[in-house]
């Protein structure tokens, strides 16, 4: 099952506005939200995913390859420019980018660029060393701690296969034989 994107964008600036995610097979009008019209003026509805509407900004700011020295400043300036969708990952910047992104978000709140965390759609990603249930939870907890947040809006598996190098040597040798 895929997702259908429903945009409110009518010009380039409004691409920073939100888009609703819905499963195509079960669109449902959100009870207290008006209809959304996309740029083709076709009526679409604000929809629900599970029991809650999930709105995410259409355009996001990615933090890959920014590194520790640039990620805080660049993220802060992106927020100041109007970005409200921030994408980061556990492994970015040698595991330093999440910390700096969290600081940038806090700076933006302190300086009145955004009023609170709820204005943002934050995505981070689990790294491949953290497969299995308990390790996945450990990775999520570490990401939340680094970001200084209680939750993220989207948490994805960054690399679908486990890290071969992180497996104990005896286990790797058994697999080979």
PDB file of C-alpha atoms in Angstrom:
ATOM      1  CA  UNK A   1       0.000   0.000   0.000  1.00  0.00           C
ATOM      2  CA  UNK A   2       1.391   3.395  -0.974  1.00  0.00           C
ATOM      3  CA  UNK A   3       0.555   6.889   0.131  1.00  0.00           C
ATOM      4  CA  UNK A   4      -1.277   9.595  -1.730  1.00  0.00           C
ATOM      5  CA  UNK A   5       0.071  13.112  -1.341  1.00  0.00           C
ATOM      6  CA  UNK A   6      -2.481  15.892  -1.130  1.00  0.00           C
ATOM      7  CA  UNK A   7      -0.890  19.317  -1.508  1.00  0.00           C
ATOM      8  CA  UNK A   8      -2.092  22.809  -0.601  1.00  0.00           C
ATOM      9  CA  UNK A   9       0.656  24.384  -2.704  1.00  0.00           C
ATOM     10  CA  UNK A  10      -0.389  26.991  -5.248  1.00  0.00           C
ATOM     11  CA  UNK A  11       3.005  28.670  -5.665  1.00  0.00           C
ATOM     12  CA  UNK A  12       6.651  28.077  -4.776  1.00  0.00           C
ATOM     13  CA  UNK A  13       6.435  29.714  -1.334  1.00  0.00           C
ATOM     14  CA  UNK A  14       3.476  27.603  -0.291  1.00  0.00           C
ATOM     15  CA  UNK A  15       5.462  24.437  -1.034  1.00  0.00           C
ATOM     16  CA  UNK A  16       6.707  24.934   2.511  1.00  0.00           C
ATOM     17  CA  UNK A  17       3.118  24.460   3.694  1.00  0.00           C
ATOM     18  CA  UNK A  18       1.774  21.067   4.634  1.00  0.00           C
ATOM     19  CA  UNK A  19       0.732  18.051   2.681  1.00  0.00           C
ATOM     20  CA  UNK A  20      -1.579  15.362   4.004  1.00  0.00           C
ATOM     21  CA  UNK A  21      -0.601  11.706   3.826  1.00  0.00           C
ATOM     22  CA  UNK A  22      -3.342   9.177   3.307  1.00  0.00           C
ATOM     23  CA  UNK A  23      -3.702   5.614   2.238  1.00  0.00           C
ATOM     24  CA  UNK A  24      -5.400   5.675  -1.194  1.00  0.00           C
ATOM     25  CA  UNK A  25      -7.772   2.853  -0.295  1.00  0.00           C
ATOM     26  CA  UNK A  26      -9.308   4.554   2.737  1.00  0.00           C
ATOM     27  CA  UNK A  27      -9.440   8.332   2.375  1.00  0.00           C
ATOM     28  CA  UNK A  28     -11.577   9.938   5.044  1.00  0.00           C
ATOM     29  CA  UNK A  29     -12.445  13.557   5.678  1.00  0.00           C
ATOM     30  CA  UNK A  30     -10.985  14.827   8.900  1.00  0.00           C
ATOM     31  CA  UNK A  31     -13.866  15.914  11.079  1.00  0.00           C
ATOM     32  CA  UNK A  32     -12.695  19.406  11.914  1.00  0.00           C
ATOM     33  CA  UNK A  33     -10.557  20.264   8.890  1.00  0.00           C
ATOM     34  CA  UNK A  34     -11.703  21.936   5.667  1.00  0.00           C
ATOM     35  CA  UNK A  35     -11.182  20.571   2.195  1.00  0.00           C
ATOM     36  CA  UNK A  36      -7.787  21.074   0.627  1.00  0.00           C
ATOM     37  CA  UNK A  37      -7.468  22.015  -3.026  1.00  0.00           C
ATOM     38  CA  UNK A  38      -4.270  21.217  -4.850  1.00  0.00           C
ATOM     39  CA  UNK A  39      -2.661  23.417  -7.499  1.00  0.00           C
ATOM     40  CA  UNK A  40      -4.864  21.848 -10.200  1.00  0.00           C
ATOM     41  CA  UNK A  41      -7.904  23.031  -8.218  1.00  0.00           C
ATOM     42  CA  UNK A  42      -9.164  19.468  -7.831  1.00  0.00           C
ATOM     43  CA  UNK A  43     -10.977  18.979  -4.541  1.00  0.00           C
ATOM     44  CA  UNK A  44      -9.157  16.751  -2.104  1.00  0.00           C
ATOM     45  CA  UNK A  45      -9.764  16.335   1.573  1.00  0.00           C
ATOM     46  CA  UNK A  46      -7.637  16.602   4.636  1.00  0.00           C
ATOM     47  CA  UNK A  47      -7.368  12.964   5.461  1.00  0.00           C
ATOM     48  CA  UNK A  48      -6.596  10.756   8.370  1.00  0.00           C
ATOM     49  CA  UNK A  49      -3.883   8.160   8.671  1.00  0.00           C
ATOM     50  CA  UNK A  50      -4.879   5.746  11.414  1.00  0.00           C
ATOM     51  CA  UNK A  51      -6.941   7.846  13.835  1.00  0.00           C
ATOM     52  CA  UNK A  52      -4.990  11.112  13.529  1.00  0.00           C
ATOM     53  CA  UNK A  53      -4.379  13.477  10.647  1.00  0.00           C
ATOM     54  CA  UNK A  54      -0.713  13.393   9.675  1.00  0.00           C
ATOM     55  CA  UNK A  55       0.429  16.614   8.090  1.00  0.00           C
ATOM     56  CA  UNK A  56       3.953  17.069   6.839  1.00  0.00           C
ATOM     57  CA  UNK A  57       5.504  20.028   5.059  1.00  0.00           C
ATOM     58  CA  UNK A  58       5.848  19.421   1.344  1.00  0.00           C
ATOM     59  CA  UNK A  59       9.505  20.504   1.191  1.00  0.00           C
ATOM     60  CA  UNK A  60      12.025  19.507   3.822  1.00  0.00           C
ATOM     61  CA  UNK A  61      15.523  20.464   4.844  1.00  0.00           C
ATOM     62  CA  UNK A  62      18.009  17.596   4.758  1.00  0.00           C
ATOM     63  CA  UNK A  63      21.041  17.548   7.027  1.00  0.00           C
ATOM     64  CA  UNK A  64      23.127  14.876   5.297  1.00  0.00           C
ATOM     65  CA  UNK A  65      26.780  15.864   4.840  1.00  0.00           C
ATOM     66  CA  UNK A  66      26.487  19.076   6.853  1.00  0.00           C
ATOM     67  CA  UNK A  67      28.746  17.759   9.580  1.00  0.00           C
ATOM     68  CA  UNK A  68      29.068  18.967  13.128  1.00  0.00           C
ATOM     69  CA  UNK A  69      30.380  22.434  12.232  1.00  0.00           C
ATOM     70  CA  UNK A  70      27.585  23.362   9.825  1.00  0.00           C
ATOM     71  CA  UNK A  71      24.485  21.465  10.903  1.00  0.00           C
ATOM     72  CA  UNK A  72      23.400  23.763  13.744  1.00  0.00           C
ATOM     73  CA  UNK A  73      23.765  26.996  11.787  1.00  0.00           C
ATOM     74  CA  UNK A  74      22.349  25.612   8.542  1.00  0.00           C
ATOM     75  CA  UNK A  75      19.325  24.087  10.294  1.00  0.00           C
ATOM     76  CA  UNK A  76      18.700  27.302  12.210  1.00  0.00           C
ATOM     77  CA  UNK A  77      18.802  29.362   8.986  1.00  0.00           C
ATOM     78  CA  UNK A  78      16.520  26.848   7.252  1.00  0.00           C
ATOM     79  CA  UNK A  79      13.982  27.258  10.060  1.00  0.00           C
ATOM     80  CA  UNK A  80      14.342  31.030   9.791  1.00  0.00           C
ATOM     81  CA  UNK A  81      13.684  30.771   6.029  1.00  0.00           C
ATOM     82  CA  UNK A  82      10.432  28.902   6.696  1.00  0.00           C
ATOM     83  CA  UNK A  83      11.322  25.219   6.516  1.00  0.00           C
ATOM     84  CA  UNK A  84       9.266  23.155   8.945  1.00  0.00           C
ATOM     85  CA  UNK A  85      10.294  19.649   7.815  1.00  0.00           C
ATOM     86  CA  UNK A  86      13.740  18.635   9.092  1.00  0.00           C
ATOM     87  CA  UNK A  87      15.390  15.369   8.041  1.00  0.00           C
ATOM     88  CA  UNK A  88      18.366  13.949   9.927  1.00  0.00           C
ATOM     89  CA  UNK A  89      19.745  10.539  10.881  1.00  0.00           C
ATOM     90  CA  UNK A  90      21.534   8.747  13.702  1.00  0.00           C
ATOM     91  CA  UNK A  91      24.729   8.305  11.657  1.00  0.00           C
ATOM     92  CA  UNK A  92      24.999  11.731   9.996  1.00  0.00           C
ATOM     93  CA  UNK A  93      28.086  13.747  10.815  1.00  0.00           C
ATOM     94  CA  UNK A  94      29.773  10.891  12.631  1.00  0.00           C
ATOM     95  CA  UNK A  95      26.800  10.723  14.977  1.00  0.00           C
ATOM     96  CA  UNK A  96      26.931  14.456  15.790  1.00  0.00           C
ATOM     97  CA  UNK A  97      24.299  15.951  13.488  1.00  0.00           C
ATOM     98  CA  UNK A  98      21.256  15.023  15.605  1.00  0.00           C
ATOM     99  CA  UNK A  99      22.749  16.892  18.555  1.00  0.00           C
ATOM    100  CA  UNK A 100      23.321  20.018  16.474  1.00  0.00           C
ATOM    101  CA  UNK A 101      19.875  19.827  14.841  1.00  0.00           C
ATOM    102  CA  UNK A 102      18.315  19.630  18.302  1.00  0.00           C
ATOM    103  CA  UNK A 103      20.295  22.695  19.389  1.00  0.00           C
ATOM    104  CA  UNK A 104      19.217  24.586  16.255  1.00  0.00           C
ATOM    105  CA  UNK A 105      15.560  23.795  16.929  1.00  0.00           C
ATOM    106  CA  UNK A 106      15.942  24.930  20.528  1.00  0.00           C
ATOM    107  CA  UNK A 107      17.659  28.127  19.332  1.00  0.00           C
ATOM    108  CA  UNK A 108      14.793  28.770  16.906  1.00  0.00           C
ATOM    109  CA  UNK A 109      12.261  28.390  19.722  1.00  0.00           C
ATOM    110  CA  UNK A 110      14.274  30.655  22.044  1.00  0.00           C
ATOM    111  CA  UNK A 111      14.557  33.332  19.332  1.00  0.00           C
ATOM    112  CA  UNK A 112      10.876  33.218  18.355  1.00  0.00           C
ATOM    113  CA  UNK A 113      11.346  31.760  14.866  1.00  0.00           C
ATOM    114  CA  UNK A 114       9.011  28.951  15.891  1.00  0.00           C
ATOM    115  CA  UNK A 115       6.845  28.872  18.976  1.00  0.00           C
ATOM    116  CA  UNK A 116       7.289  25.205  19.860  1.00  0.00           C
ATOM    117  CA  UNK A 117       8.373  21.771  18.662  1.00  0.00           C
ATOM    118  CA  UNK A 118       4.867  20.941  17.417  1.00  0.00           C
ATOM    119  CA  UNK A 119       5.326  23.324  14.458  1.00  0.00           C
ATOM    120  CA  UNK A 120       7.878  20.956  12.968  1.00  0.00           C
ATOM    121  CA  UNK A 121       7.898  17.604  11.228  1.00  0.00           C
ATOM    122  CA  UNK A 122      11.139  15.929  12.287  1.00  0.00           C
ATOM    123  CA  UNK A 123      12.432  12.749  10.675  1.00  0.00           C
ATOM    124  CA  UNK A 124      15.405  10.737  11.826  1.00  0.00           C
ATOM    125  CA  UNK A 125      16.647   7.304  10.887  1.00  0.00           C
ATOM    126  CA  UNK A 126      17.809   4.198  12.699  1.00  0.00           C
ATOM    127  CA  UNK A 127      21.304   3.016  11.824  1.00  0.00           C
ATOM    128  CA  UNK A 128      22.025  -0.549  10.754  1.00  0.00           C
ATOM    129  CA  UNK A 129      23.953  -1.490  13.887  1.00  0.00           C
ATOM    130  CA  UNK A 130      20.663  -1.290  15.774  1.00  0.00           C
ATOM    131  CA  UNK A 131      18.579  -4.049  14.268  1.00  0.00           C
ATOM    132  CA  UNK A 132      16.394  -6.268  16.465  1.00  0.00           C
ATOM    133  CA  UNK A 133      13.727  -5.015  18.813  1.00  0.00           C
ATOM    134  CA  UNK A 134      15.780  -4.028  21.873  1.00  0.00           C
ATOM    135  CA  UNK A 135      18.568  -2.440  19.848  1.00  0.00           C
ATOM    136  CA  UNK A 136      16.014  -0.512  17.784  1.00  0.00           C
ATOM    137  CA  UNK A 137      14.519   0.961  20.942  1.00  0.00           C
ATOM    138  CA  UNK A 138      18.019   1.803  22.161  1.00  0.00           C
ATOM    139  CA  UNK A 139      18.734   3.643  18.900  1.00  0.00           C
ATOM    140  CA  UNK A 140      15.463   5.576  19.110  1.00  0.00           C
ATOM    141  CA  UNK A 141      16.165   6.549  22.714  1.00  0.00           C
ATOM    142  CA  UNK A 142      19.639   7.773  21.746  1.00  0.00           C
ATOM    143  CA  UNK A 143      18.230   9.801  18.840  1.00  0.00           C
ATOM    144  CA  UNK A 144      15.571  11.385  21.030  1.00  0.00           C
ATOM    145  CA  UNK A 145      18.165  12.231  23.665  1.00  0.00           C
ATOM    146  CA  UNK A 146      20.483  13.772  21.071  1.00  0.00           C
ATOM    147  CA  UNK A 147      17.665  15.789  19.515  1.00  0.00           C
ATOM    148  CA  UNK A 148      16.374  16.850  22.934  1.00  0.00           C
ATOM    149  CA  UNK A 149      12.866  15.702  22.012  1.00  0.00           C
ATOM    150  CA  UNK A 150      10.166  13.483  23.416  1.00  0.00           C
ATOM    151  CA  UNK A 151       9.177  12.224  19.961  1.00  0.00           C
ATOM    152  CA  UNK A 152       9.948  12.386  16.259  1.00  0.00           C
ATOM    153  CA  UNK A 153       7.271  12.550  13.589  1.00  0.00           C
ATOM    154  CA  UNK A 154       8.853   9.933  11.347  1.00  0.00           C
ATOM    155  CA  UNK A 155      11.428   7.322  12.286  1.00  0.00           C
ATOM    156  CA  UNK A 156      12.757   5.229   9.447  1.00  0.00           C
ATOM    157  CA  UNK A 157      15.121   2.317   9.040  1.00  0.00           C
ATOM    158  CA  UNK A 158      18.092   3.905   7.289  1.00  0.00           C
ATOM    159  CA  UNK A 159      19.738   0.737   6.092  1.00  0.00           C
ATOM    160  CA  UNK A 160      17.613  -2.412   5.733  1.00  0.00           C
ATOM    161  CA  UNK A 161      20.366  -4.995   6.229  1.00  0.00           C
ATOM    162  CA  UNK A 162      22.284  -5.485   9.451  1.00  0.00           C
ATOM    163  CA  UNK A 163      25.835  -4.240   9.534  1.00  0.00           C
ATOM    164  CA  UNK A 164      28.063  -7.180   8.662  1.00  0.00           C
ATOM    165  CA  UNK A 165      31.002  -5.604  10.443  1.00  0.00           C
ATOM    166  CA  UNK A 166      29.049  -5.211  13.683  1.00  0.00           C
ATOM    167  CA  UNK A 167      28.302  -8.917  13.999  1.00  0.00           C
ATOM    168  CA  UNK A 168      30.590 -10.794  16.380  1.00  0.00           C
ATOM    169  CA  UNK A 169      33.389 -12.604  14.544  1.00  0.00           C
ATOM    170  CA  UNK A 170      32.245 -16.085  15.681  1.00  0.00           C
ATOM    171  CA  UNK A 171      28.743 -15.420  14.328  1.00  0.00           C
ATOM    172  CA  UNK A 172      30.173 -14.243  10.972  1.00  0.00           C
ATOM    173  CA  UNK A 173      32.371 -17.329  10.744  1.00  0.00           C
ATOM    174  CA  UNK A 174      29.394 -19.619  11.456  1.00  0.00           C
ATOM    175  CA  UNK A 175      27.387 -17.961   8.690  1.00  0.00           C
ATOM    176  CA  UNK A 176      30.248 -18.474   6.204  1.00  0.00           C
ATOM    177  CA  UNK A 177      30.483 -22.199   7.033  1.00  0.00           C
TER     178      UNK A 177
END
